[in-house]
Short mmCIF file of C-alpha atoms in Angstrom, two decimals:
data_model
loop_
_atom_site.label_atom_id
_atom_site.label_comp_id
_atom_site.label_asym_id
_atom_site.label_seq_id
_atom_site.Cartn_x
_atom_site.Cartn_y
_atom_site.Cartn_z
CA MET A 8 -6.90 -4.01 -29.62
CA GLU A 9 -4.87 -1.20 -31.26
CA GLU A 10 -4.01 -3.45 -34.24
CA ASP A 11 -7.71 -4.26 -34.74
CA VAL A 12 -8.63 -0.59 -34.64
CA THR A 13 -5.82 0.15 -37.14
CA LYS A 14 -7.12 -2.53 -39.51
CA ALA A 15 -10.67 -1.20 -39.19
CA THR A 16 -9.43 2.35 -39.93
CA GLU A 17 -7.54 1.15 -43.00
CA ALA A 18 -10.66 -0.69 -44.19
CA LEU A 19 -12.72 2.49 -43.77
CA LEU A 20 -10.13 4.58 -45.63
CA SER A 21 -10.01 2.05 -48.50
CA TRP A 22 -13.79 2.09 -48.62
CA GLY A 23 -13.74 5.91 -48.82
CA GLU A 24 -11.22 5.81 -51.66
CA ALA A 25 -13.38 3.25 -53.47
CA ALA A 26 -16.41 5.50 -52.92
CA LEU A 27 -14.56 8.36 -54.65
CA GLY A 28 -13.82 6.18 -57.70
CA CYS A 29 -11.15 3.83 -59.05
CA PRO A 30 -7.89 5.74 -59.55
CA SER A 31 -6.45 2.96 -61.73
CA GLY A 32 -8.34 0.29 -63.64
CA GLY A 33 -10.11 1.62 -66.69
CA CYS A 34 -12.64 3.89 -64.94
CA GLY A 35 -13.20 7.39 -66.11
CA GLY A 36 -12.76 10.67 -64.23
CA PRO A 37 -14.94 11.85 -61.36
CA GLY A 38 -17.42 13.32 -63.76
CA GLY A 39 -17.67 10.32 -66.07
CA PRO A 40 -20.52 7.82 -66.15
CA THR A 41 -18.43 4.94 -64.81
CA SER A 42 -17.38 6.82 -61.63
CA VAL A 43 -20.99 7.88 -61.18
CA ALA A 44 -22.17 4.28 -61.36
CA LEU A 45 -19.47 3.18 -58.89
CA ALA A 46 -20.28 5.93 -56.41
CA VAL A 47 -24.01 5.26 -56.65
CA ALA A 48 -23.52 1.52 -56.18
CA LYS A 49 -21.24 2.05 -53.19
CA LEU A 50 -23.56 4.52 -51.51
CA GLU A 51 -26.73 2.50 -52.17
CA ASP A 52 -25.27 -0.84 -51.00
CA PRO A 53 -27.16 -1.60 -47.70
CA GLU A 54 -24.64 -4.21 -46.56
CA MET A 55 -21.79 -1.70 -46.74
CA LYS A 56 -23.85 0.89 -44.87
CA ARG A 57 -24.72 -1.58 -42.13
CA LEU A 58 -21.10 -2.74 -41.88
CA HIS A 59 -19.89 0.84 -41.68
CA GLN A 60 -22.38 1.65 -38.90
CA GLU A 61 -21.47 -1.49 -36.93
CA LEU A 62 -17.77 -0.70 -37.25
CA GLN A 63 -18.28 2.86 -36.02
CA GLN A 64 -20.40 1.62 -33.12
CA LEU A 65 -17.81 -1.00 -32.13
CA GLU A 66 -15.00 1.55 -32.26
CA ALA A 67 -16.97 4.01 -30.14
CA GLU A 68 -17.91 1.34 -27.58
CA ALA A 69 -14.35 -0.01 -27.40
CA ALA A 70 -12.86 3.46 -26.95
CA ALA A 71 -15.43 4.40 -24.30
CA ALA A 72 -14.93 1.11 -22.43
CA ARG A 73 -11.14 1.48 -22.51
CA ARG A 74 -11.28 5.06 -21.28
CA ARG A 75 -13.79 4.26 -18.55
CA ARG A 76 -11.99 1.14 -17.27
CA LEU A 77 -8.58 2.75 -17.37
CA ALA A 78 -9.84 5.89 -15.62
CA GLU A 79 -11.49 3.80 -12.88
CA ARG A 80 -8.38 1.65 -12.39
CA ILE A 81 -6.07 4.68 -12.33
CA SER A 82 -8.24 6.52 -9.81
CA ALA A 83 -8.56 3.41 -7.60
CA ALA A 84 -4.83 2.71 -7.72
CA ALA A 85 -4.01 6.36 -6.96
CA CYS A 86 -6.42 6.37 -3.99
CA GLU A 87 -4.96 3.13 -2.61
CA ALA A 88 -1.40 4.42 -3.03
CA ASP A 89 -2.27 7.70 -1.28
CA LEU A 90 -3.98 5.88 1.60
CA ALA A 91 -1.09 3.45 2.05
CA ARG A 92 1.46 6.28 1.87
CA ALA A 93 -0.54 8.39 4.37
CA GLU A 94 -0.85 5.49 6.85
CA GLU A 95 2.70 4.16 6.44
CA ALA A 96 4.63 7.18 7.78
CA PRO A 97 2.76 7.72 11.13
CA GLU A 98 2.73 3.98 11.83
CA MET A 99 6.49 3.72 11.30
CA ARG A 100 7.09 6.81 13.45
CA SER A 101 4.91 5.50 16.27
CA GLU A 102 6.65 2.09 16.19
CA ARG A 103 10.08 3.76 16.19
CA GLN A 104 9.10 6.02 19.11
CA GLU A 105 7.72 3.04 21.02
CA LEU A 106 10.96 1.10 20.41
CA GLU A 107 13.07 4.04 21.60
CA SER A 108 10.89 4.47 24.70
CA MET A 109 11.26 0.74 25.49
CA GLU A 110 15.04 0.97 25.10
CA SER A 111 15.22 4.03 27.37
CA GLU A 112 12.97 2.30 29.90
CA ALA A 113 15.20 -0.79 29.84
CA ALA A 114 18.26 1.43 30.39
CA GLU A 115 16.53 3.21 33.28
CA THR A 116 15.53 -0.13 34.81
CA ALA A 117 19.11 -1.42 34.55
CA GLY A 118 20.42 1.79 36.15
CA ALA A 119 17.86 1.56 38.96
CA LEU A 120 18.83 -2.07 39.62
CA LYS A 121 22.52 -1.12 39.72
CA ARG A 122 21.74 1.70 42.16
CA CYS A 123 19.78 -0.72 44.34
CA ASP A 124 22.74 -3.14 44.35
CA LEU A 125 25.11 -0.35 45.35
CA ARG A 126 22.73 0.76 48.09
CA LEU A 127 22.50 -2.79 49.43
CA GLN A 128 26.29 -3.08 49.43
CA GLU A 129 26.56 0.19 51.35
CA VAL A 130 24.03 -1.09 53.88
CA GLN A 131 26.01 -4.31 54.28
CA ARG A 132 29.25 -2.41 54.78
CA TYR A 133 27.54 -0.13 57.26
CA LEU A 134 26.17 -3.11 59.20
CA LYS A 135 29.55 -4.83 59.19
CA GLY A 136 31.22 -1.63 60.44
CA ARG A 137 28.64 -1.30 63.17
CA ALA A 138 28.97 -4.95 64.16
CA SER A 139 32.81 -4.90 64.56
CA PRO A 140 33.54 -6.01 68.16
CA GLY A 141 35.62 -3.98 70.71
CA SER A 142 37.95 -5.20 73.47
CA PRO A 143 36.09 -6.47 76.53
CA GLY A 144 36.93 -4.88 79.86
CA SER A 145 36.23 -7.86 82.18
CA PRO A 146 34.89 -11.43 82.11
CA GLY A 147 31.37 -10.22 82.89
CA GLY A 148 31.70 -7.47 80.34
CA ALA A 149 33.07 -9.99 77.84
CA GLU A 150 30.02 -12.20 78.36
CA ALA A 151 27.66 -9.25 77.92
CA HIS A 152 29.64 -8.14 74.94
CA ALA A 153 29.44 -11.68 73.49
CA GLN A 154 25.69 -11.71 74.01
CA LEU A 155 25.47 -8.33 72.35
CA LEU A 156 27.58 -9.62 69.44
CA ARG A 157 25.37 -12.69 69.10
CA ALA A 158 22.28 -10.50 69.07
CA LEU A 159 23.91 -8.24 66.50
CA GLU A 160 24.88 -11.26 64.37
CA ALA A 161 21.31 -12.58 64.54
CA GLU A 162 20.01 -9.15 63.56
CA GLU A 163 22.55 -8.99 60.75
CA LEU A 164 21.51 -12.45 59.51
CA ARG A 165 17.89 -11.37 59.51
CA ALA A 166 18.79 -8.19 57.65
CA GLU A 167 20.83 -10.19 55.14
CA GLU A 168 17.88 -12.55 54.58
CA GLU A 169 15.61 -9.58 53.96
CA ILE A 170 18.21 -8.11 51.60
CA ARG A 171 18.47 -11.43 49.72
CA GLY A 172 14.68 -11.56 49.43
CA LEU A 173 14.58 -8.01 48.07
CA ARG A 174 17.41 -8.83 45.66
CA SER A 175 15.61 -11.95 44.40
CA GLU A 176 12.43 -9.91 43.89
CA LEU A 177 14.42 -7.32 41.97
CA GLN A 178 16.05 -10.04 39.85
CA GLU A 179 12.63 -11.57 39.07
CA GLU A 180 11.24 -8.17 38.13
CA ARG A 181 14.29 -7.51 35.95
CA GLY A 182 13.88 -10.89 34.19
CA GLY A 183 10.18 -10.26 33.59
CA LEU A 184 10.88 -6.80 32.16
CA VAL A 185 13.63 -8.14 29.89
CA ASP A 186 11.40 -10.96 28.58
CA ASP A 187 8.55 -8.54 27.99
CA LEU A 188 10.84 -6.15 26.13
CA ARG A 189 12.19 -8.98 23.98
CA CYS A 190 8.68 -10.12 23.06
CA ARG A 191 7.68 -6.58 22.17
CA LEU A 192 10.83 -6.10 20.10
CA ALA A 193 10.05 -9.31 18.18
CA VAL A 194 6.48 -8.10 17.53
CA LEU A 195 7.78 -4.72 16.36
CA GLU A 196 10.30 -6.35 14.02
CA GLU A 197 7.54 -8.50 12.50
CA ARG A 198 5.31 -5.47 12.02
CA LYS A 199 8.22 -3.56 10.52
CA GLU A 200 8.66 -6.33 7.92
CA GLN A 201 4.93 -6.27 7.18
CA THR A 202 5.08 -2.48 6.73
CA ALA A 203 8.04 -2.85 4.33
CA GLN A 204 6.08 -5.44 2.34
CA LYS A 205 3.10 -3.08 2.16
CA ALA A 206 5.42 -0.30 0.96
CA LYS A 207 6.63 -2.60 -1.84
CA GLU A 208 3.04 -3.38 -2.79
CA CYS A 209 2.25 0.34 -2.85
CA SER A 210 5.23 0.99 -5.14
CA MET A 211 4.01 -1.81 -7.44
CA LEU A 212 0.54 -0.24 -7.48
CA ARG A 213 2.05 3.14 -8.34
CA SER A 214 4.04 1.62 -11.23
CA THR A 215 0.85 -0.13 -12.45
CA ALA A 216 -1.02 3.18 -12.27
CA ALA A 217 1.75 4.83 -14.32
CA LYS A 218 1.47 2.07 -16.94
CA PHE A 219 -2.30 2.55 -17.05
CA LYS A 220 -1.79 6.28 -17.55
CA ASP A 221 0.55 5.62 -20.47
CA GLN A 222 -1.95 3.20 -22.01
CA LEU A 223 -4.73 5.77 -21.54
CA GLN A 224 -2.64 8.43 -23.29
CA ARG A 225 -1.93 6.07 -26.19
CA CYS A 226 -5.62 5.17 -26.43
CA ASN A 227 -6.56 8.86 -26.39
CA GLY A 228 -4.11 9.47 -29.24
CA ARG A 229 -5.55 6.55 -31.19
CA VAL A 230 -9.09 7.83 -30.58
CA GLY A 231 -7.99 11.22 -31.93
CA GLU A 232 -6.65 9.54 -35.05
CA LEU A 233 -9.93 7.64 -35.48
CA GLU A 234 -11.91 10.85 -35.06
CA ALA A 235 -9.74 12.51 -37.71
CA ALA A 236 -10.32 9.53 -40.03
CA LEU A 237 -14.07 9.75 -39.38
CA ALA A 238 -14.01 13.46 -40.19
CA SER A 239 -12.16 12.77 -43.45
CA LEU A 240 -14.69 10.06 -44.34
CA THR A 241 -17.52 12.48 -43.59
CA LYS A 242 -15.94 14.98 -45.95
CA VAL A 243 -15.61 12.26 -48.60
CA LEU A 244 -19.29 11.35 -48.21
CA SER A 245 -20.33 15.00 -48.51
CA THR A 246 -18.18 15.35 -51.65
CA VAL A 247 -19.68 12.19 -53.15
CA SER A 248 -23.22 13.39 -52.39
CA ALA A 249 -22.47 16.73 -54.08
CA GLU A 250 -21.07 14.94 -57.12
CA LEU A 251 -24.14 12.70 -57.18
CA GLU A 252 -26.44 15.71 -57.25
CA ALA A 253 -24.39 17.23 -60.07
CA LEU A 254 -24.56 13.97 -61.99
CA GLU A 255 -28.33 13.82 -61.51
CA LEU A 256 -28.58 17.31 -62.97
CA GLN A 257 -26.40 16.21 -65.92
CA ASN A 258 -28.61 13.15 -66.40
CA ALA A 259 -31.72 15.32 -66.49
CA ALA A 260 -30.04 17.61 -69.01
CA LEU A 261 -29.09 14.61 -71.14
CA LYS A 262 -32.68 13.37 -71.03
CA ASP A 263 -33.90 16.76 -72.23
CA THR A 264 -31.31 16.74 -74.99
CA HIS A 265 -32.37 13.21 -75.95
CA ALA A 266 -36.02 14.33 -76.19
CA ASP A 267 -35.04 17.31 -78.34
CA HIS A 268 -32.89 15.25 -80.72
CA ALA A 269 -35.06 12.12 -80.91
CA ASP A 270 -35.33 12.47 -84.67
CA SER A 271 -31.59 12.18 -85.19
CA SER A 272 -30.73 8.53 -85.90
CA GLY A 273 -27.02 9.02 -85.34
CA THR A 274 -27.67 10.40 -81.88
CA LEU A 275 -29.93 7.46 -81.06
CA GLU A 276 -27.31 4.97 -82.17
CA ALA A 277 -24.67 6.78 -80.11
CA LEU A 278 -26.97 6.80 -77.08
CA LYS A 279 -27.67 3.10 -77.56
CA VAL A 280 -23.95 2.38 -77.73
CA VAL A 281 -23.38 4.47 -74.60
CA GLN A 282 -26.23 2.73 -72.77
CA GLU A 283 -24.94 -0.70 -73.76
CA ARG A 284 -21.48 0.30 -72.63
CA GLN A 285 -22.90 1.56 -69.35
CA GLN A 286 -24.81 -1.69 -68.84
CA GLU A 287 -21.69 -3.74 -69.54
CA LEU A 288 -19.64 -1.61 -67.16
CA SER A 289 -22.42 -1.81 -64.54
CA GLU A 290 -22.51 -5.61 -64.80
CA GLU A 291 -18.71 -5.80 -64.56
CA PHE A 292 -18.77 -3.43 -61.61
CA ARG A 293 -21.51 -5.43 -59.85
CA GLU A 294 -19.52 -8.63 -60.34
CA SER A 295 -16.34 -7.03 -59.01
CA LEU A 296 -18.37 -5.38 -56.25
CA GLU A 297 -19.91 -8.70 -55.20
CA ALA A 298 -16.48 -10.35 -55.09
CA SER A 299 -14.84 -7.46 -53.27
CA THR A 300 -17.83 -7.01 -50.93
CA THR A 301 -17.74 -10.66 -49.90
CA ASP A 302 -14.01 -10.47 -49.16
CA ASP A 303 -14.41 -7.18 -47.30
CA LEU A 304 -17.33 -8.54 -45.32
CA GLU A 305 -15.39 -11.64 -44.34
CA ARG A 306 -12.37 -9.58 -43.36
CA CYS A 307 -14.48 -7.11 -41.39
CA LEU A 308 -16.31 -9.97 -39.67
CA GLN A 309 -12.99 -11.56 -38.73
CA GLU A 310 -11.73 -8.22 -37.45
CA SER A 311 -14.94 -7.73 -35.44
CA ARG A 312 -14.60 -11.21 -33.93
CA ALA A 313 -10.95 -10.59 -33.07
CA GLN A 314 -11.89 -7.27 -31.53
CA LYS A 315 -14.61 -8.97 -29.47
CA GLU A 316 -12.06 -11.54 -28.27
CA HIS A 317 -9.66 -8.78 -27.31
CA LEU A 318 -12.46 -7.00 -25.47
CA LYS A 319 -13.26 -10.21 -23.57
CA GLU A 320 -9.58 -10.59 -22.62
CA ALA A 321 -9.45 -6.97 -21.48
CA LEU A 322 -12.60 -7.48 -19.39
CA ALA A 323 -11.07 -10.61 -17.81
CA GLU A 324 -7.88 -8.70 -17.02
CA VAL A 325 -9.88 -5.84 -15.48
CA HIS A 326 -11.86 -8.37 -13.42
CA ALA A 327 -8.63 -9.95 -12.16
CA ARG A 328 -7.25 -6.56 -11.24
CA LEU A 329 -10.46 -5.70 -9.44
CA ILE A 330 -10.03 -8.90 -7.42
CA GLY A 331 -6.47 -7.79 -6.64
CA ALA A 332 -7.80 -4.39 -5.53
CA GLU A 333 -10.28 -6.14 -3.21
CA ARG A 334 -7.38 -8.11 -1.74
CA CYS A 335 -5.48 -4.86 -1.21
CA GLU A 336 -8.54 -3.51 0.61
CA GLU A 337 -8.53 -6.61 2.84
CA LEU A 338 -4.82 -6.02 3.57
CA GLN A 339 -5.64 -2.43 4.41
CA ARG A 340 -8.35 -3.58 6.84
CA SER A 341 -5.84 -5.95 8.48
CA ALA A 342 -3.45 -2.99 8.77
CA PHE A 343 -6.17 -1.01 10.58
CA GLU A 344 -6.73 -3.96 12.94
CA MET A 345 -2.98 -4.15 13.62
CA ARG A 346 -2.94 -0.45 14.40
CA ASP A 347 -5.77 -0.90 16.92
CA GLU A 348 -3.86 -3.80 18.47
CA ILE A 349 -0.71 -1.65 18.73
CA HIS A 350 -2.77 1.06 20.44
CA ALA A 351 -4.16 -1.48 22.93
CA LEU A 352 -0.65 -2.82 23.61
CA THR A 353 0.58 0.74 24.17
CA LEU A 354 -2.15 1.36 26.72
CA ALA A 355 -1.36 -1.94 28.47
CA GLU A 356 2.32 -1.04 28.48
CA ALA A 357 1.55 2.36 30.02
CA GLU A 358 -0.54 0.70 32.73
CA ARG A 359 2.20 -1.86 33.37
CA LYS A 360 4.78 0.93 33.51
CA GLU A 361 2.71 2.76 36.13
CA SER A 362 2.34 -0.43 38.18
CA SER A 363 6.11 -1.14 37.92
CA GLU A 364 6.86 2.43 39.02
CA LEU A 365 4.53 1.97 41.98
CA GLN A 366 6.26 -1.33 42.85
CA ARG A 367 9.69 0.31 42.61
CA ALA A 368 8.49 3.14 44.84
CA GLU A 369 7.11 0.62 47.35
CA VAL A 370 10.41 -1.34 47.29
CA LYS A 371 12.36 1.88 47.79
CA VAL A 372 10.13 2.94 50.69
CA ALA A 373 10.44 -0.54 52.25
CA GLU A 374 14.21 -0.44 51.82
CA GLU A 375 14.46 3.00 53.41
CA ALA A 376 12.19 1.90 56.25
CA LEU A 377 14.32 -1.23 56.77
CA VAL A 378 17.53 0.80 56.79
CA ASP A 379 16.03 3.34 59.22
CA ASP A 380 14.80 0.50 61.42
CA LEU A 381 18.22 -1.15 61.41
CA ARG A 382 19.91 2.17 62.10
CA ALA A 383 17.54 2.85 65.00
CA LYS A 384 18.10 -0.65 66.40
CA LEU A 385 21.87 -0.28 66.09
CA GLU A 386 21.77 3.11 67.80
CA ALA A 387 19.60 1.65 70.58
CA ARG A 388 22.02 -1.25 71.00
CA GLU A 389 24.97 1.18 71.06
CA ARG A 390 23.26 3.20 73.75
CA ARG A 391 22.54 0.01 75.66
CA VAL A 392 26.16 -1.10 75.32
CA GLN A 393 27.32 2.31 76.50
CA LEU A 394 24.91 2.10 79.45
CA LEU A 395 26.13 -1.39 80.31
CA ALA A 396 29.72 -0.21 80.01
CA ALA A 397 29.00 2.73 82.32
CA ARG A 398 27.33 0.45 84.85
CA LEU A 399 30.24 -1.95 84.56
CA ARG A 400 32.68 0.88 85.21
CA GLN A 401 30.63 2.01 88.21
CA THR A 402 30.58 -1.54 89.53
CA GLN A 403 34.31 -1.84 89.02
CA ALA A 404 34.89 1.53 90.73
CA THR A 405 32.84 0.50 93.75
CA SER A 406 34.53 -2.90 93.96
CA TRP A 407 38.08 -1.64 93.25
CA PRO A 408 39.45 -1.79 96.87
CA ILE A 409 38.18 -5.32 97.35
CA SER A 410 39.44 -7.07 94.28
CA ARG A 411 41.40 -5.61 91.41
CA PRO A 412 40.66 -7.29 88.12
CA GLN A 413 43.54 -8.51 86.00
CA PHE A 414 43.56 -7.19 82.45
CA SER A 415 45.39 -9.01 79.76
#
């Protein structure tokens, strides 16, 4: 496009120089009759006028179209880059915070499970310490003590079964939490990759916008050069019109002089020679003008066609980039949908966290109730054993004179 505009500018400049007169080639000065005939022929040629107007119109339309398209593309690319940059940072921060909260929650869950295991081990040790048998005092006491031990063992087995059930429930809950955390981590990694890809696309859009800005600056400079060339051509046309008026005045003066000196035969012969010379020069100029005009017209037509082809290519490129911008808008809509999905998952995770906290509280309350129940039962059995031992001692004291038991 710039090469076509350069060629058109050079053609206009050459046309302006030709309108001023031939600097080399047998023509006279600016005030001579030959330069006058050339300037008049150039200015009065309708084909050259039409071609000049079409060329100016094409240049104006091309410059306006380039500026408008480039400005629209630059503004659209800048808006898309700003939107992507504004949405990228909070989304990354929210995902990072969610990942950190999940990691801390996993650590807290692991610590709570370890504390539960330690508590269960303490309960087992406590039960084993409570269930350690003492030395029986007599055969009857040994039988009662054996029954008590069997009852304690049965109670301990039941407590161990309950503890195993609680432990299996805790293990299942731990496995479910770990699987859920792994799934969420995989989803977050995938979204992180998608965000990185969007960041790359935004950087590409920014680089494209910078290129468009450079092209717009170059086009503005070229338009300034064309405006300067148009101003120079306008000055040339004004100069030529002034010279034409002066030449018309000289022609009128020559006509008056010819009327005054009509009787002079030498003057008539000189005028005839001058007129014949002017006619010959006019015919030669018309022939050269027809040849040069045909070549210039063909060249200008070729340049106009090439410029139209370049404009079509530029329009196709702009259309393709508009399609790319629409695709970027679709990607942006998908990003909004992903953000809504992340928000929904966050709400579900908060609800699940509350339910898991409630379950842990219920398990803790059940564990404490079980431990208190076992402690109360053990204390009741201790009191019962003490009561049985006291009764046994009383029975032995009352039956001491009759039969003395043998202790081993």
